[in-house]
XYZ file of C-alpha atoms in Angstrom:
313
model
C 2.679 8.082 -19.138
C -0.488 9.954 -19.966
C -3.629 9.388 -17.939
C -7.017 11.009 -17.459
C -8.247 11.267 -13.823
C -11.994 11.631 -13.347
C -12.816 12.809 -9.818
C -10.531 15.284 -8.100
C -11.784 15.061 -4.570
C -9.460 14.359 -1.521
C -8.205 11.082 -2.842
C -8.304 11.870 -6.569
C -6.613 15.146 -6.344
C -3.823 13.812 -4.241
C -3.356 10.889 -6.541
C -3.152 13.128 -9.575
C -0.607 15.272 -7.699
C 1.558 12.199 -6.843
C 1.506 11.101 -10.435
C 2.526 14.495 -11.666
C 5.408 14.537 -9.189
C 6.354 11.188 -10.661
C 6.605 12.565 -14.154
C 3.355 11.541 -15.592
C 1.046 13.672 -17.700
C -2.293 13.904 -15.954
C -5.462 15.478 -17.314
C -8.013 15.916 -14.588
C -11.748 16.449 -14.866
C -14.180 17.239 -12.025
C -17.516 18.833 -11.653
C -15.707 21.590 -9.686
C -14.459 23.825 -12.484
C -11.902 25.402 -10.074
C -9.865 22.173 -9.927
C -10.759 20.719 -13.378
C -8.359 20.827 -16.371
C -11.219 20.330 -18.865
C -14.856 21.197 -19.067
C -16.232 17.761 -19.764
C -15.580 14.020 -20.107
C -15.634 14.552 -23.882
C -12.883 17.196 -23.723
C -10.795 14.909 -21.418
C -10.968 12.105 -23.880
C -10.106 14.457 -26.710
C -6.978 15.621 -24.881
C -5.609 12.139 -24.359
C -3.566 10.394 -26.973
C -4.675 6.952 -28.089
C -4.478 4.355 -26.641
C -6.058 6.263 -23.831
C -6.121 5.437 -20.133
C -8.897 6.977 -17.871
C -8.843 6.515 -14.076
C -12.252 6.948 -12.463
C -12.096 8.097 -8.757
C -15.638 8.938 -7.833
C -18.321 7.440 -5.424
C -19.466 3.934 -6.141
C -22.960 3.076 -7.444
C -24.933 5.420 -9.709
C -22.194 8.109 -10.198
C -19.621 5.499 -11.278
C -22.178 3.820 -13.508
C -23.011 7.096 -15.262
C -19.288 7.829 -15.924
C -18.663 4.323 -17.196
C -21.701 4.592 -19.494
C -20.446 7.930 -20.923
C -16.892 6.671 -21.260
C -18.183 3.673 -23.137
C -19.703 6.057 -25.727
C -16.533 8.201 -26.003
C -13.580 5.733 -25.946
C -12.333 3.574 -28.714
C -11.076 -0.043 -28.949
C -7.758 -0.365 -27.231
C -8.407 2.280 -24.568
C -8.486 1.297 -20.959
C -10.685 2.318 -17.891
C -9.518 1.920 -14.244
C -12.177 2.138 -11.462
C -10.212 3.179 -8.414
C -13.210 4.000 -6.278
C -14.934 1.751 -3.754
C -17.225 -0.074 -6.166
C -18.783 -3.389 -5.435
C -16.882 -6.169 -7.131
C -20.124 -7.425 -8.790
C -20.428 -4.026 -10.437
C -16.921 -4.340 -11.754
C -17.789 -7.534 -13.559
C -20.798 -5.748 -15.167
C -18.755 -2.723 -16.220
C -15.940 -4.865 -17.725
C -18.545 -6.705 -19.792
C -20.144 -3.509 -21.013
C -16.782 -1.990 -21.964
C -15.510 -5.148 -23.603
C -18.281 -4.899 -26.215
C -16.433 -1.837 -27.559
C -13.030 -3.364 -27.121
C -12.201 -1.119 -24.151
C -10.293 -2.788 -21.377
C -11.254 -2.521 -17.606
C -9.223 -2.827 -14.462
C -10.613 -2.452 -10.875
C -8.323 -1.108 -8.314
C -8.931 -0.882 -4.569
C -7.001 2.041 -3.165
C -6.021 2.503 0.430
C -4.049 5.422 1.930
C -6.545 8.173 2.599
C -5.250 11.726 3.070
C -1.766 10.437 3.803
C -1.309 8.779 0.427
C 0.135 11.768 -1.254
C 3.290 11.629 0.769
C 3.280 7.916 1.852
C 1.904 6.258 -1.182
C -1.202 4.151 -1.718
C -1.815 0.449 -1.199
C -3.164 -0.891 -4.484
C -5.213 -4.113 -5.089
C -6.061 -4.734 -8.774
C -8.165 -7.145 -10.680
C -8.246 -7.662 -14.480
C -6.387 -9.086 -17.480
C -2.677 -9.344 -17.033
C -1.934 -7.321 -20.187
C -4.189 -4.502 -18.908
C -2.536 -4.530 -15.481
C 1.036 -4.761 -17.032
C 0.264 -1.694 -19.188
C -0.639 0.285 -16.033
C 2.464 -0.705 -14.106
C 4.229 2.645 -14.518
C 1.174 4.371 -12.885
C 0.971 1.693 -10.104
C 4.700 2.015 -9.378
C 4.362 5.745 -8.862
C 1.257 5.591 -6.757
C 2.312 2.757 -4.379
C 4.724 3.190 -1.416
C 8.378 2.611 -1.910
C 9.495 -1.001 -1.438
C 8.297 -4.419 -2.420
C 4.884 -4.294 -0.834
C 1.886 -2.063 -1.503
C 0.674 -3.588 -4.681
C -0.987 -6.788 -5.719
C -2.590 -8.082 -8.920
C -5.222 -10.013 -6.949
C -6.827 -11.854 -9.754
C -9.671 -11.524 -12.289
C -11.820 -8.441 -12.756
C -13.505 -7.735 -9.372
C -10.690 -9.284 -7.339
C -9.157 -5.979 -6.506
C -12.242 -4.443 -5.045
C -13.020 -7.799 -3.301
C -9.661 -7.608 -1.670
C -10.210 -4.027 -0.671
C -13.554 -4.897 0.657
C -12.122 -7.603 2.931
C -9.279 -5.098 3.978
C -11.996 -2.534 5.052
C -13.873 -5.289 6.924
C -10.739 -6.087 8.907
C -10.288 -2.407 9.598
C -13.796 -2.302 11.057
C -12.874 -5.205 13.441
C -9.583 -3.634 14.505
C -11.053 -0.221 15.014
C -13.867 -1.737 17.116
C -11.330 -3.547 19.303
C -9.414 -0.397 19.984
C -12.665 1.433 20.762
C -13.825 -1.149 23.241
C -10.448 -1.226 24.963
C -10.476 2.512 25.224
C -13.943 2.481 26.719
C -12.926 -0.102 29.311
C -9.765 1.840 30.362
C -11.786 5.075 30.544
C -14.297 3.255 32.896
C -11.538 1.994 35.217
C -11.075 3.552 38.694
C -7.374 2.621 38.850
C -6.087 3.607 35.432
C -5.218 7.269 35.516
C -3.435 7.718 32.167
C -5.484 6.234 29.434
C -3.723 8.118 26.605
C -0.379 7.068 28.012
C -1.343 3.443 28.070
C -2.269 3.507 24.441
C 0.909 5.430 23.610
C 2.965 2.837 25.495
C 1.716 0.063 23.182
C 3.196 1.691 20.123
C 6.571 0.092 20.675
C 7.292 -3.558 21.404
C 3.786 -4.899 21.477
C 1.907 -7.130 19.036
C -0.933 -4.570 18.526
C 1.331 -1.739 17.381
C -0.004 -0.424 14.049
C -0.846 2.686 12.086
C -4.399 2.643 13.546
C -2.982 2.758 16.991
C -0.742 5.661 15.982
C -3.764 7.550 14.648
C -5.715 6.859 17.820
C -2.938 8.302 20.022
C -2.947 11.311 17.666
C -6.646 11.761 18.179
C -6.198 11.489 21.923
C -3.408 14.092 21.806
C -5.996 16.532 20.418
C -8.858 15.479 22.724
C -7.671 13.297 25.545
C -11.090 12.001 26.602
C -12.793 12.508 23.202
C -15.216 14.833 24.988
C -15.645 16.859 21.737
C -16.971 13.903 19.699
C -20.356 12.131 19.561
C -20.333 8.315 19.570
C -21.681 8.238 16.110
C -20.054 6.305 13.184
C -21.236 5.905 9.660
C -20.294 2.942 7.407
C -19.253 3.501 3.855
C -20.619 0.264 2.387
C -17.639 -2.093 2.354
C -18.548 -3.461 5.759
C -21.963 -4.445 4.606
C -20.665 -6.041 1.422
C -18.010 -7.886 3.371
C -20.715 -9.392 5.698
C -22.908 -10.164 2.690
C -20.076 -11.833 0.877
C -19.476 -13.998 4.042
C -23.065 -15.085 3.872
C -22.731 -15.914 0.186
C -19.570 -18.001 0.876
C -20.736 -19.427 4.162
C -17.690 -18.077 5.889
C -18.240 -17.027 9.574
C -17.120 -13.436 10.255
C -18.186 -12.813 13.876
C -15.740 -10.080 14.628
C -16.350 -7.969 11.431
C -20.161 -8.483 11.636
C -20.249 -7.278 15.251
C -18.207 -4.247 14.377
C -20.547 -3.361 11.620
C -23.631 -3.796 13.918
C -21.937 -1.646 16.521
C -21.900 1.245 13.948
C -25.583 0.716 13.414
C -26.080 0.953 17.247
C -24.013 4.165 17.438
C -26.815 5.919 15.482
C -29.522 5.182 17.960
C -29.938 7.547 20.911
C -32.413 5.166 22.579
C -31.822 1.752 21.105
C -35.306 0.104 20.625
C -33.992 -3.387 21.218
C -32.637 -2.486 24.610
C -36.203 -1.481 25.741
C -37.059 -5.178 25.325
C -34.033 -6.216 27.282
C -34.928 -3.742 30.038
C -38.531 -4.952 30.103
C -37.588 -8.554 30.321
C -35.079 -7.970 33.100
C -37.867 -6.156 35.044
C -40.318 -9.015 34.342
C -38.271 -11.996 35.409
C -36.012 -10.381 38.000
C -37.836 -7.309 39.155
C -34.870 -5.140 38.085
C -35.699 -1.453 38.000
C -36.124 0.182 34.596
C -35.380 3.718 33.542
C -38.789 5.320 32.802
C -39.438 7.819 30.062
C -40.311 11.302 31.144
C -43.841 11.588 32.562
C -44.152 7.754 33.150
C -43.672 5.685 36.342
C -40.932 3.010 36.203
C -41.459 -0.412 37.705
C -39.294 -1.333 40.662
C -38.988 -4.747 42.199
C -42.305 -4.477 43.904
C -44.133 -2.939 40.954
C -46.864 -4.810 39.013
C -45.295 -7.294 36.597
C -42.204 -7.843 38.682
C -43.537 -10.906 40.334
C -44.630 -12.995 37.370
C -43.705 -16.583 38.048
C -42.020 -18.664 35.437
C -44.207 -21.351 33.855
C -44.605 -24.587 35.656
C -42.933 -27.540 34.038
C -45.284 -29.993 32.292
C -45.959 -33.094 34.350
């Protein structure tokens, strides 16, 4: 099958290569001319035979919107666009409506697999009309891992990215649980082999997983993670998952806490903890860590002996 691939970064380039290995004709376009097969989106569309299929694999938001807008001007009725980036499901519905005005189909596809997908295959979660998804099945069959699992037509337009969004939210929670367990083991006086403890869980336990395998791999390279800062970004899906939970009145305490933990990782001196420290000093006289050049209040310092309010009689 012939397909155009827009965006040849780490994910897009590997997906294009996996498709080529599977016998598909891939025409790739990227701003980086060293990896691009064509000089422009216009040339990419001209290289494809009708009815055309174009897979967009670029960052969500404005970049995707700009490409969708341009493809809407270049493509013809009967052509098909796939958004395989991490777009918000609400944007999918907007893009589908815009392209439908020209008779161009739209499928959203959440893709998971990272840098390992070239060899292992990609988990694919799709949303869109059945006829459009069926037309893409040769592509999906090549990209996904071998076996029955690894692909789902999750529902209507937006359902694929909604499912991927929830997947990434779950990933946040699992990663945070591993992180907290690692920190507790490292803090223990009696556990002498933290890395070995994690490695022992890879067989025969209910928490064995690919994430656990990857953590052990990271500890093999840096046993106590001394070379890393405790700083973690979030790519957007975690925020969208929490917002969707609010919209649907679904409690997500674990995923929400994991997202907020990432926010906390970016603060060298968390402002909220200043209030906690101040209050502990006020009601219990607990010492506080003073900033440089100032005097911290100990148990006997002013403010430490403030009495609680008397109950109203």
